[in-house]
XYZ file of C-alpha atoms in Angstrom:
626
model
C -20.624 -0.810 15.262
C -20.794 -1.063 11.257
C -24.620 0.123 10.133
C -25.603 -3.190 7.830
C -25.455 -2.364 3.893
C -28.959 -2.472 2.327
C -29.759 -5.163 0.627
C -30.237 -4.595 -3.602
C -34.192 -4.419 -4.474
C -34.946 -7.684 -5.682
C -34.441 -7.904 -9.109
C -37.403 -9.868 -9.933
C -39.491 -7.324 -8.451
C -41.420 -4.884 -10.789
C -43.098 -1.791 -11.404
C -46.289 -1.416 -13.693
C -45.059 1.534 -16.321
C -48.701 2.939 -15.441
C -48.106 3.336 -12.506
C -46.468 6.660 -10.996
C -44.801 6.403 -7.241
C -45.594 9.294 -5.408
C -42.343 9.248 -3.681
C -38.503 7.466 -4.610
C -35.254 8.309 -3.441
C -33.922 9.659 -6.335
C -34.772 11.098 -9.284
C -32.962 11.106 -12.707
C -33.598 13.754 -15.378
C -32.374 12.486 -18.782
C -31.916 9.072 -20.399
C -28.426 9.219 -22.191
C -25.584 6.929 -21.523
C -24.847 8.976 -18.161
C -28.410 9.024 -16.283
C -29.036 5.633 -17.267
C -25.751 4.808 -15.859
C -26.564 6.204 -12.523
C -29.884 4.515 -12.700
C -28.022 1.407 -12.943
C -25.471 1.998 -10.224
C -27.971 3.380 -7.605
C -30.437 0.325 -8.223
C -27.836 -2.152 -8.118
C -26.573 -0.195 -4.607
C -30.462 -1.049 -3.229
C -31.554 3.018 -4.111
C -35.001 3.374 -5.328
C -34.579 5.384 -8.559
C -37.041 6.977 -10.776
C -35.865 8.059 -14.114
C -37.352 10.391 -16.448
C -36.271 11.266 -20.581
C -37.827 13.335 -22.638
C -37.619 11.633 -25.555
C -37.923 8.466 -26.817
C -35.709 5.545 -26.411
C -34.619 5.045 -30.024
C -30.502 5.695 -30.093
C -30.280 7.518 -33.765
C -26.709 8.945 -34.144
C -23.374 7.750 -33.145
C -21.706 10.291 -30.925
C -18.963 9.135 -29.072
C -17.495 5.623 -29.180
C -13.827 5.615 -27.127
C -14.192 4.655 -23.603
C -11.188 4.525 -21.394
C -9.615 2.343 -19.227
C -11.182 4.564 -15.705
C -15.003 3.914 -17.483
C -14.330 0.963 -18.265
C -13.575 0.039 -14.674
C -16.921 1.593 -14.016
C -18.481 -0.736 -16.439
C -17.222 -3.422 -15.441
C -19.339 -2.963 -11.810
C -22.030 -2.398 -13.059
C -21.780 -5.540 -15.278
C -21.979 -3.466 -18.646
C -18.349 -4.222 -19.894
C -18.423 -7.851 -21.046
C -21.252 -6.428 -23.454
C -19.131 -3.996 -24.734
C -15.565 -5.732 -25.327
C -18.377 -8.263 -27.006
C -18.789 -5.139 -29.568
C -15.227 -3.897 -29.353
C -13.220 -5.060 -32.914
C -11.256 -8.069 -31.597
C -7.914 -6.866 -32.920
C -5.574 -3.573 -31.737
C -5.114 -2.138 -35.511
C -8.096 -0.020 -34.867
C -6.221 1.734 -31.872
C -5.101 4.369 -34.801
C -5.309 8.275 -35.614
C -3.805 9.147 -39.477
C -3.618 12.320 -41.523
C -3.910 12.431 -45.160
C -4.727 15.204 -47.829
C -7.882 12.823 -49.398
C -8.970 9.673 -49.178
C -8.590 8.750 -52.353
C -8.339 10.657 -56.021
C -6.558 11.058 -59.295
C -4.269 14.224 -58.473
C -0.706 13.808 -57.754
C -1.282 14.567 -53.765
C -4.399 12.890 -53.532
C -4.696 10.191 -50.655
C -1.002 10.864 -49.768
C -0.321 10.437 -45.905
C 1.112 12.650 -43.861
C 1.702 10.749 -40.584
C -0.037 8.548 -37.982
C 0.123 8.551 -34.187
C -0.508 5.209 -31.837
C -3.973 5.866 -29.970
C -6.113 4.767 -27.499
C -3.531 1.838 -25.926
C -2.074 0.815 -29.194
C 0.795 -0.167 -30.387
C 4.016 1.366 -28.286
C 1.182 2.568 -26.089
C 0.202 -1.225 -24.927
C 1.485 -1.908 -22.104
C 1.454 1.420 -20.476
C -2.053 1.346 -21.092
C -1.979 -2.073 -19.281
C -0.080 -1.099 -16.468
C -2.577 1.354 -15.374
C -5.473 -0.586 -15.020
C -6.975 -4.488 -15.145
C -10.012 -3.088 -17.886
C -8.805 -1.974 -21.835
C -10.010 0.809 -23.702
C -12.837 -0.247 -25.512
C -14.342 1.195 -29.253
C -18.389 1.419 -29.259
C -20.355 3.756 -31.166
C -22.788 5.647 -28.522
C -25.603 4.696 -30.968
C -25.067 0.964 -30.204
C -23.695 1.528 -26.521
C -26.520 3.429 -25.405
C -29.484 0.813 -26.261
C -27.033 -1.844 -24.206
C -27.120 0.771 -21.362
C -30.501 0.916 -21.782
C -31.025 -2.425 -21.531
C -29.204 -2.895 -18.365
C -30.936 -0.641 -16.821
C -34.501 -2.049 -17.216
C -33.027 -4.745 -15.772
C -31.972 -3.442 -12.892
C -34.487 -0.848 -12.211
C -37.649 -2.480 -13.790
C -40.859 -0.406 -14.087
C -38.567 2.821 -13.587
C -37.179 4.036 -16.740
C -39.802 6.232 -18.386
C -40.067 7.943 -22.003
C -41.864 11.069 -23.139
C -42.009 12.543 -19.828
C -39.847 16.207 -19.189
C -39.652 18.007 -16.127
C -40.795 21.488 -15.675
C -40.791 22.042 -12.342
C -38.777 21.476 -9.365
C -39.304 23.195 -5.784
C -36.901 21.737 -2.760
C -36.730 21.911 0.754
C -34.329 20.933 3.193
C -36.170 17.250 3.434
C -36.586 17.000 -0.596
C -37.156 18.026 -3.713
C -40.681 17.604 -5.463
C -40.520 17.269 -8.859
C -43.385 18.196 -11.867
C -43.312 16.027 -14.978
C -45.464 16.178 -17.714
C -46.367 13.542 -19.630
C -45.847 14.457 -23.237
C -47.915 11.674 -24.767
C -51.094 12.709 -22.661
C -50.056 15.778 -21.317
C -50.900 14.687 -17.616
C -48.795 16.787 -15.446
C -47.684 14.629 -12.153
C -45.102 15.552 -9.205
C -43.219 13.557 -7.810
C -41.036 14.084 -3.679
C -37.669 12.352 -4.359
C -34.971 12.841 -1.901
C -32.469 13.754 -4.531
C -32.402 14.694 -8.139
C -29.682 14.002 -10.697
C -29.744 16.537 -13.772
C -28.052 14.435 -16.809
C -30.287 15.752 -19.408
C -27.436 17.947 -20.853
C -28.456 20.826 -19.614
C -31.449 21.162 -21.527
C -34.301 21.635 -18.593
C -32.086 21.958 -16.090
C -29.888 24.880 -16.751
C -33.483 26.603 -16.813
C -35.474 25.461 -13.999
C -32.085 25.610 -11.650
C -30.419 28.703 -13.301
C -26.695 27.611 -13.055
C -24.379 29.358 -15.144
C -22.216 27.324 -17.358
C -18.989 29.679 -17.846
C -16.771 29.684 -20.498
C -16.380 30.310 -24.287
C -19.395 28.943 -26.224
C -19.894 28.783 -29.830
C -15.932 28.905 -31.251
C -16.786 26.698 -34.102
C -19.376 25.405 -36.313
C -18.997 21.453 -37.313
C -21.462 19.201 -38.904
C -21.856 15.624 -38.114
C -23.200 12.825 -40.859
C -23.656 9.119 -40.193
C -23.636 8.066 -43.763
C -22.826 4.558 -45.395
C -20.182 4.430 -48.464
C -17.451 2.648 -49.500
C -13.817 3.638 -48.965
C -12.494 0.637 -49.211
C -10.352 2.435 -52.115
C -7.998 4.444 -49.000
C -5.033 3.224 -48.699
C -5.086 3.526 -44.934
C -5.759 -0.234 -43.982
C -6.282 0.118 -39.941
C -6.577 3.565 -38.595
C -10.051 4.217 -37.206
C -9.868 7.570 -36.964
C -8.654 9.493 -40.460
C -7.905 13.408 -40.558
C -7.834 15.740 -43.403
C -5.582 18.458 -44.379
C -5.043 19.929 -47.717
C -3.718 23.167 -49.376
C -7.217 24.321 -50.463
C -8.288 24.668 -46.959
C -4.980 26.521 -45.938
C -4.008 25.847 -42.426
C -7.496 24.268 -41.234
C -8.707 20.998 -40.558
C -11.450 20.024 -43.310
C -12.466 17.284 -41.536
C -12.418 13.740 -39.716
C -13.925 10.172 -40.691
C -14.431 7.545 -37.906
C -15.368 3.976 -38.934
C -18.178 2.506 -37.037
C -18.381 -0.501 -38.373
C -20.174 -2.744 -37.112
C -18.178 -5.509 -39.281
C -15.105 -3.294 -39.711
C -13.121 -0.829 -37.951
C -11.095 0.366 -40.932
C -11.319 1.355 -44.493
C -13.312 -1.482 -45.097
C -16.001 0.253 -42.594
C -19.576 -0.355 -43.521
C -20.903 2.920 -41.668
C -18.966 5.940 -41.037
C -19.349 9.381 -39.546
C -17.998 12.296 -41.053
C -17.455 15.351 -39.791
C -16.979 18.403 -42.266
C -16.369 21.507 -41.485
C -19.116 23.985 -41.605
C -16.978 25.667 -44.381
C -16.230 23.349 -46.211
C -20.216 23.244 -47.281
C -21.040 25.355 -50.451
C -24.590 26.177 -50.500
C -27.824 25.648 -48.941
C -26.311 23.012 -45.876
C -29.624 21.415 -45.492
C -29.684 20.522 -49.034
C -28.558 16.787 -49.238
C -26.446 17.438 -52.564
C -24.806 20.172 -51.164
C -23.416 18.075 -47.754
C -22.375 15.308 -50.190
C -20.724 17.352 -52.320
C -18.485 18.655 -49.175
C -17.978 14.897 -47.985
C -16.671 13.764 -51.905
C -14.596 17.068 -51.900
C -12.694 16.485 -48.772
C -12.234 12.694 -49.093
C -11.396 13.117 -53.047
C -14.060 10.915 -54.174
C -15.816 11.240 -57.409
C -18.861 13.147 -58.054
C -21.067 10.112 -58.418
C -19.639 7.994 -55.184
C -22.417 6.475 -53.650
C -23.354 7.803 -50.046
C -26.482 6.702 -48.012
C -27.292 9.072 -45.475
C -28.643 8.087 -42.179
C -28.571 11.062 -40.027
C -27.004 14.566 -39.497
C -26.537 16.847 -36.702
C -25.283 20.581 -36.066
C -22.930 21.711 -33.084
C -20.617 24.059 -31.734
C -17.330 23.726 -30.027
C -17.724 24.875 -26.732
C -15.830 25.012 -23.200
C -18.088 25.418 -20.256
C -17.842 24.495 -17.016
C -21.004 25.066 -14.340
C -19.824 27.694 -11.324
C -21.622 25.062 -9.172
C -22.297 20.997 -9.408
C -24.786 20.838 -6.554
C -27.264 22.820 -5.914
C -29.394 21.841 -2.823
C -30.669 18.421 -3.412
C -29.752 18.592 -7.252
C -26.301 17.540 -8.872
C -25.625 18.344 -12.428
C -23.784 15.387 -13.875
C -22.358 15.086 -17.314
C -22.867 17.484 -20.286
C -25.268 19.065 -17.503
C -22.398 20.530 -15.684
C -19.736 20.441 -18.681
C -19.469 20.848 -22.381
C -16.241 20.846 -24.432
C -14.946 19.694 -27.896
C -14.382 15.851 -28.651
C -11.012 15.965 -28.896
C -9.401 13.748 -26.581
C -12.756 11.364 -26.121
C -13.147 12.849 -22.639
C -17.069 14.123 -22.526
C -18.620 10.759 -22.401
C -16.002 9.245 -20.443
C -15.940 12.250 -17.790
C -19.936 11.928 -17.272
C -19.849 7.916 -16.610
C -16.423 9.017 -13.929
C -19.166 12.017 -12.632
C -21.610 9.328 -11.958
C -19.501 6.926 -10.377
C -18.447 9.354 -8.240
C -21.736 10.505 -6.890
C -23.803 7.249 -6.927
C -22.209 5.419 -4.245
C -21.924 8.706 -2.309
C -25.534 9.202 -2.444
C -26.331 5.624 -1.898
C -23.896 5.658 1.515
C -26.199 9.037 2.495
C -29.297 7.266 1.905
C -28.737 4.349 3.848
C -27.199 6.699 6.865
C -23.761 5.007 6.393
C -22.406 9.135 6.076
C -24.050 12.760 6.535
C -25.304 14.717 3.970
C -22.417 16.674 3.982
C -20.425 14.247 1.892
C -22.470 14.993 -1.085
C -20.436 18.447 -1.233
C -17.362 16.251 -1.977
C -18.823 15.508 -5.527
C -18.089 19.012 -6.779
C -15.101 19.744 -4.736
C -13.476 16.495 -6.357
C -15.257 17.389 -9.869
C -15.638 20.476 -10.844
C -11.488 20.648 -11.107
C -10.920 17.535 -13.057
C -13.621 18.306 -15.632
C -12.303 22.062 -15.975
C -8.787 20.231 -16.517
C -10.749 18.111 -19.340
C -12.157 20.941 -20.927
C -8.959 22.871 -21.004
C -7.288 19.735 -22.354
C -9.969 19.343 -25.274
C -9.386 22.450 -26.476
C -5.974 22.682 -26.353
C -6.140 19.363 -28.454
C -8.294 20.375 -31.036
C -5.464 23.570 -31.875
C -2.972 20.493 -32.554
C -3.704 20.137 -36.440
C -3.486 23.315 -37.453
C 0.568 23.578 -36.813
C 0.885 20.079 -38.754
C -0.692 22.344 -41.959
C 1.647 25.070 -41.599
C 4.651 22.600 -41.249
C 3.465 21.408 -44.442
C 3.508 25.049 -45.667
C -0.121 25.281 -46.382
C -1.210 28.748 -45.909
C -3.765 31.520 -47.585
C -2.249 31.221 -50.952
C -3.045 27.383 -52.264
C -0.382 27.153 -54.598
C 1.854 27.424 -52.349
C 0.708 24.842 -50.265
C 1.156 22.586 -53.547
C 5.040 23.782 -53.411
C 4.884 22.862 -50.218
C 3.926 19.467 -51.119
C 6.660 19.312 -53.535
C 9.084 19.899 -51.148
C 7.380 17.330 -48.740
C 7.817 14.595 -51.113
C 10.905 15.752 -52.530
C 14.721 14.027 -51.823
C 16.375 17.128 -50.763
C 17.280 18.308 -47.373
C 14.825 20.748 -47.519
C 12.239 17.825 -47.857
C 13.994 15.801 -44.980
C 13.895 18.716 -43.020
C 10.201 19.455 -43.633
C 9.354 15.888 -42.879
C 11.281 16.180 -39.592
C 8.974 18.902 -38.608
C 5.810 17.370 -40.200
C 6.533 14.478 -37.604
C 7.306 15.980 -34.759
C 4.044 18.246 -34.849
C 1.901 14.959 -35.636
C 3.675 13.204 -32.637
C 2.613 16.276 -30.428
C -0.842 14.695 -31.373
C 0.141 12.211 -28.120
C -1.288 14.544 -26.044
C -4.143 13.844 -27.402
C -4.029 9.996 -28.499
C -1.846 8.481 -25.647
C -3.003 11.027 -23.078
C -2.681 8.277 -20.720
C -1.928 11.096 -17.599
C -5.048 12.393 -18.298
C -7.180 9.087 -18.488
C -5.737 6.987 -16.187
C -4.032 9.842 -13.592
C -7.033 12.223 -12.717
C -6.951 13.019 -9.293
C -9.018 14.930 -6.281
C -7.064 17.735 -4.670
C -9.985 18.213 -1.670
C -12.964 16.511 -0.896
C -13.748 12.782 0.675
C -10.353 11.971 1.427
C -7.586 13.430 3.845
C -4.466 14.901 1.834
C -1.123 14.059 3.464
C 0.695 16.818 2.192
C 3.030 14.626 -0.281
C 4.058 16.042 -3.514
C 1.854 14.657 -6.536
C 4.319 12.267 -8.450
C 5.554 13.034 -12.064
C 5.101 16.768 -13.791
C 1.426 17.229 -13.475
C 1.399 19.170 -16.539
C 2.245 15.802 -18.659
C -0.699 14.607 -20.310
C 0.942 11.520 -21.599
C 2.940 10.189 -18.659
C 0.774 8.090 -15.840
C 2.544 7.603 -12.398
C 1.102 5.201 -10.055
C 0.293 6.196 -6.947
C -1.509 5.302 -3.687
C -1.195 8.803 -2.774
C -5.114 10.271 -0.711
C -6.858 11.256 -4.125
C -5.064 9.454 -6.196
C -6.468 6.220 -8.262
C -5.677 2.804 -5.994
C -2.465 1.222 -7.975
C -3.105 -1.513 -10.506
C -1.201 -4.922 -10.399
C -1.890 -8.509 -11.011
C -1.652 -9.873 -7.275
C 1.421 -12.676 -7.047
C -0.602 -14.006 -3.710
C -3.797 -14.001 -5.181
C -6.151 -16.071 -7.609
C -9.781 -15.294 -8.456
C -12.781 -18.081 -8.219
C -12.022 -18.511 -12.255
C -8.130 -19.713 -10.918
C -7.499 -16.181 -12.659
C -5.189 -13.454 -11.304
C -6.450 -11.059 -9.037
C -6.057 -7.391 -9.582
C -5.772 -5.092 -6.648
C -8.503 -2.933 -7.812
C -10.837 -6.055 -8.062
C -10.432 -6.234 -3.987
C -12.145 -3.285 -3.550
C -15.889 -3.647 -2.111
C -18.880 -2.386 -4.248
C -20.385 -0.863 -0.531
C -18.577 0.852 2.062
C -14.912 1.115 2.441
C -11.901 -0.938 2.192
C -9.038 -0.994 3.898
C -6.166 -2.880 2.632
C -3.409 -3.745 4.324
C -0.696 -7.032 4.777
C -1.245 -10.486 6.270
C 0.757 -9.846 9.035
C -0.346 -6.375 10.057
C -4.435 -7.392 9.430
C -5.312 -8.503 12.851
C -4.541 -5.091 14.429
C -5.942 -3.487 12.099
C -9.239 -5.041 11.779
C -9.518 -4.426 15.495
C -8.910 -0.899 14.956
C -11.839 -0.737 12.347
C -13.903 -2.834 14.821
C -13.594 0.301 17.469
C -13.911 2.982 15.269
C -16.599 5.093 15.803
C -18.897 5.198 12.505
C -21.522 4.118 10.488
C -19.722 3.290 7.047
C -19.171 -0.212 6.693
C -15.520 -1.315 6.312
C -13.950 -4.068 4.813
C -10.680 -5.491 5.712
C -8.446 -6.904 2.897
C -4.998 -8.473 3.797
C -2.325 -9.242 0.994
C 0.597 -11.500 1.749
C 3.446 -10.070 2.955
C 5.658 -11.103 0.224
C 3.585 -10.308 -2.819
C 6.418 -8.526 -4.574
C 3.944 -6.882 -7.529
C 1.525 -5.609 -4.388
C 4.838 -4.289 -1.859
C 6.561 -2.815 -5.193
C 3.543 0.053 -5.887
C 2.044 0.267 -2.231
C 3.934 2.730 -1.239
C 3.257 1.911 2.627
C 5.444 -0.309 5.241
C 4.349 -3.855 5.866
C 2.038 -2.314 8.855
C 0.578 0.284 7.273
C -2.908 0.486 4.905
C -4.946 2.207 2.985
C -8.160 3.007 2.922
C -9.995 3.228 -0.130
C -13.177 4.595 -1.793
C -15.925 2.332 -3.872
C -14.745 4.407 -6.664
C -11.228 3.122 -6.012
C -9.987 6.657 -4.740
C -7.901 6.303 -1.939
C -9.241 7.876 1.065
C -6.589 7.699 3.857
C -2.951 6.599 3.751
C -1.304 5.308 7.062
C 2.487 4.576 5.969
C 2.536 2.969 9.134
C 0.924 1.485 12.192
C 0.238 4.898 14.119
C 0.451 4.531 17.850
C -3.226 4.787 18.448
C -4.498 3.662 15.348
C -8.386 3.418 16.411
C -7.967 7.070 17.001
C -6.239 7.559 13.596
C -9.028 5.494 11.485
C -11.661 7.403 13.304
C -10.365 10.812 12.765
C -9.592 10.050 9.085
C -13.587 8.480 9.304
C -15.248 11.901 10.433
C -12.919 13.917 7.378
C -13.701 11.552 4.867
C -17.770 11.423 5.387
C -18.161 15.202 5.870
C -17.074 15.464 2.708
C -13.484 16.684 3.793
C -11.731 20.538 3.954
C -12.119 22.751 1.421
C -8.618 23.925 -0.678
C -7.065 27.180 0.591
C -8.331 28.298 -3.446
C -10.229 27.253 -6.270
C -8.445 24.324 -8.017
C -10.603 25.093 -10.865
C -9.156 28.008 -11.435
C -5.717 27.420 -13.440
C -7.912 25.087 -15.386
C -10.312 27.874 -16.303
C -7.573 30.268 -17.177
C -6.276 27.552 -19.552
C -9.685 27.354 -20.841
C -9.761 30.675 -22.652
C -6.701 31.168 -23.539
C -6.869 27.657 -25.821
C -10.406 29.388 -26.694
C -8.687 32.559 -28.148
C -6.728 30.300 -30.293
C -9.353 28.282 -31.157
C -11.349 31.082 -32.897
C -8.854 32.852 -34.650
């Protein structure tokens, strides 16, 4: 028999912020968009959560803002994405990435454009983008989506969200972990015995107290970060959200990006924007305010009066690290905790919310004895190789501009990166041919911009789910091209159900079948009542839901990949578990072998899949900081 799901708290039940529980089942360090996530999705699961930040809960700078289609779907459950499509600009012209010499300016080159690539879903992009999932890519600034994620979560974990409070201590045994926090209002130092911890705080108390190494290059390159207001409505760029910047006097670098963040506009006619320079590209003392204007009106060609409001600033370093280890004992680094890489691509935020789903309902099942403890090892056997692929991926993105300069011609010697500007603009077929080769190296920016593969096709190679030895589909190496698949690992297929029709008289996508507790197991009309007697004498604790989908639903039979008998059985994070193709023979002994694999957290690889990853890491590093 199925063990009964537990029952979310009530939500109308509260906690007094001044008063401290002695005891909760897990604890969060770190208040960012990824621990309050968890927060949320552990509460709303029925976990007693405690989380801790050591700051304050005023969001000051915008940090990321592109969230794809996989965190989306993760929003979406925990009720979060209606908020943010709310904030998303309404129309696709945003979904944009453009490279120009300026912005603007009187010279002859000045706000010329060299090219523009579809991004983020957009344009020719649109309905692959669609075809991979039921939730869009959405644009929100971090410093507006985090104060919505806060939000949420006070709602759903009421009393439990805490400020000014950092942990400095944290002892475990094999029962718990007890945890010191220090109140850094009052300085009261309290501990607290929480089954588990999650480490989201970026690494900044927990690479300390636990001692994990992060490995990998660090520090390859400075950049510096403004949130300033101004007005560019003077570009003549009229959609692209995201604007690069190449010219001659900075050879064969990148001088910098723009990103409107609106919150009226998405384009030129942006009311906020954040520049990033780089750190060269400031002359002077960079703290002086003159001096960091000076480098934003120099790249973007504006004069030396244009008006800019500044509203914030921040330092960092590319870097590509990736922790040896994601768990250690009762404590699972999640987010920038266990990772750190470059922006490019949009992948840091977006690969902490996919490292939360994954644990959360993992540790949730644990907690309510639905699985062992051993299926907690399955959250860094399934991450620790995706995110290495991610941070690979980043940096090999962020070496994609400089070959679009050197197509161009720009080199050392600036005047000749003005001839090659000549010859850029020039009828001749030297000038076609340039162009040809300007364009293709901006198009390899796909890898980048439509890096749907990546997104939308991440995939376990070991860990809560039982491989059955088929080939993955498509050249894995393809960052661009997304193959459905309901192969064990592998993201549950997408498609608008033919047989189906939600409460709303809406269609039904597959992936909106899927249970927010246990497993589901999905299989045809006709094949349902053998199967759900299968799952009714399986031997387990995990709760399992059976789903039946009408024999003829073309859209459903043309991307299942199983016969009419067979099923799949799939994960609250939509990974599917276990593929039968087919009706085995003894299919109650089937479903509870594939049962035991799946909760223990399943076999480990013959190697390290992080590996190739890693090795791809620093060799796009050596590039990086030439």
């Amino acid at each position: 028999m199925s063990a009964s799901v537990k029952s979310p708290r009530d939500p109308s039940t509260s906690f007094d912020d001044d008063v401290w529980p002695d005891s909760t089942d897990v604890l969060i360090m770190g208040g960012g968009p990824v621990g309050l996530s968890c927060a949320i999705m552990l509460a709303q699961r029925g976990v007693d959560v405690l989380l801790v930040e050591r700051r304050d809960f005023v969001f000051r700078f915008p940090r990321a803002h592109l969230l794809n289609p996989r965190t989306m779907e993760a929003f979406h459950d925990m009720g979060v994405a209606g908020d943010i499509y709310g904030a998303t600009p309404a129309h696709d012209r945003w979904r944009k990435a453009a490279w120009y010499t300026t912005a603007t300016g009187p010279g002859r080159f000045d706000g010329m454009k060299i090219g523009d690539v579809p991004a983020w879903g957009g344009g020719p992009d649109a309905e692959r983008y669609r075809s991979s999932s039921p939730r869009a890519f959405a644009n929100m600034p971090q410093l507006r989506l985090d104060p919505l994620i806060h939000r949420h979560a006070l709602a759903a974990a009421p009393g439990r969200i805490r400020s000014r409070q950092e942990v400095v201590a944290i002892e475990q045994d094999s029962e718990s972990a007890v945890v010191s926090v220090k109140d850094l209002v009052t300085g009261e130092l309290r501990t607290v015995r929480a089954r588990y911890v999650i480490a989201a705080d970026g690494g900044r108390d927990s690479a300390d107290l636990l001692g994990i190494e992060l490995e990998g290059p660090r520090d390859m390159r400075e950049v510096v970060n403004y949130h300033v207001s101004m007005d560019l409505s003077a570009w003549s760029e009229p959609d692209a959200l995201l604007g690069h910047f190449l010219h001659p006097a900075g050879g064969a670098r990148r001088r910098g990006t723009i990103q409107a963040l609106g919150p009226t506009h998405y384009n030129r006619d942006s009311e906020e924007w954040l520049v990033s320079v780089a750190a060269w590209m400031v002359e002077g003392d960079p703290d002086d305010e003159a001096a960091l204007f000076a480098s934003i009106r120099r790249m973007l060609g504006l004069a030396d009066d244009h008006e800019i409001t500044m509203h914030s600033m921040t330092r960092w370093s590319y870097h590509g690290l990736v922790a040896k280890q994601f768990r250690d004992q009762r404590v699972f680094l999640v987010g920038d905790a266990a990772h750190k890489h470059p922006p490019t691509g949009g992948l840091g935020l977006n690969s902490g919310i996919q490292d939360a789903q994954n644990l959360c309902w993992k540790l949730a099942a644990v907690l309510d004895g639905q699985a062992p403890d051993g299926l907690l090892d399955s959250y860094q056997a399934e991450r620790r190789p995706v995110v290495a692929w991610y941070t690979a991926h980043s940096l090999e993105n962020a070496n994609r501009h400089p070959p679009i300069a050197e197509a161009l011609g720009f080199c050392d010697d600036e005047a000749a990166g003005f001839r090659g500007l000549e010859v850029f603009v020039s009828e001749t077929p030297e000038g076609e041919a340039m162009r040809a080769r300007v364009a293709a190296e901006v198009a390899h920016n796909a890898h980048d911009y439509s890096q749907l593969g990546v997104e939308a096709g991440y995939h376990y190679w070991a860990g809560a789910l039982v491989p059955d030895d088929t080939p993955v589909p498509g050249d894995p190496s393809d960052p661009v091209t997304f193959h459905a698949t309901s192969r064990p690992g592998h993201h549950l297929p997408h498609v608008w159900l033919d047989s189906a029709a939600g409460d709303d008289g809406g269609s039904v996508s597959a992936h909106d079948l899927i249970a927010a507790a246990g497993l589901t197991l999905l299989t045809s009309e006709s094949a349902a009542p053998r199967w759900r007697a299968a799952v009714a004498a399986a031997s387990r604790n995990m709760p399992i839901t059976v789903v039946a989908i009408a024999d003829d639903d073309a859209a459903w039979t043309a991307v299942r990949q199983i016969d009419d008998d067979g099923a799949l059985l799939v994960r609250p994070d939509r990974k599917v578990a276990w593929r039968a193709t087919r009706l085995p023979a003894e299919p109650d002994a089937e479903l509870t072998a594939a049962l035991e694999t799946i909760l223990r957290g399943g076999d480990a690889p013959a190697g390290d899949p992080a590996e190739p990853y890693l090795r791809r890491i620093r060799a796009a590093a050596n590039v990086l900081v030439r």
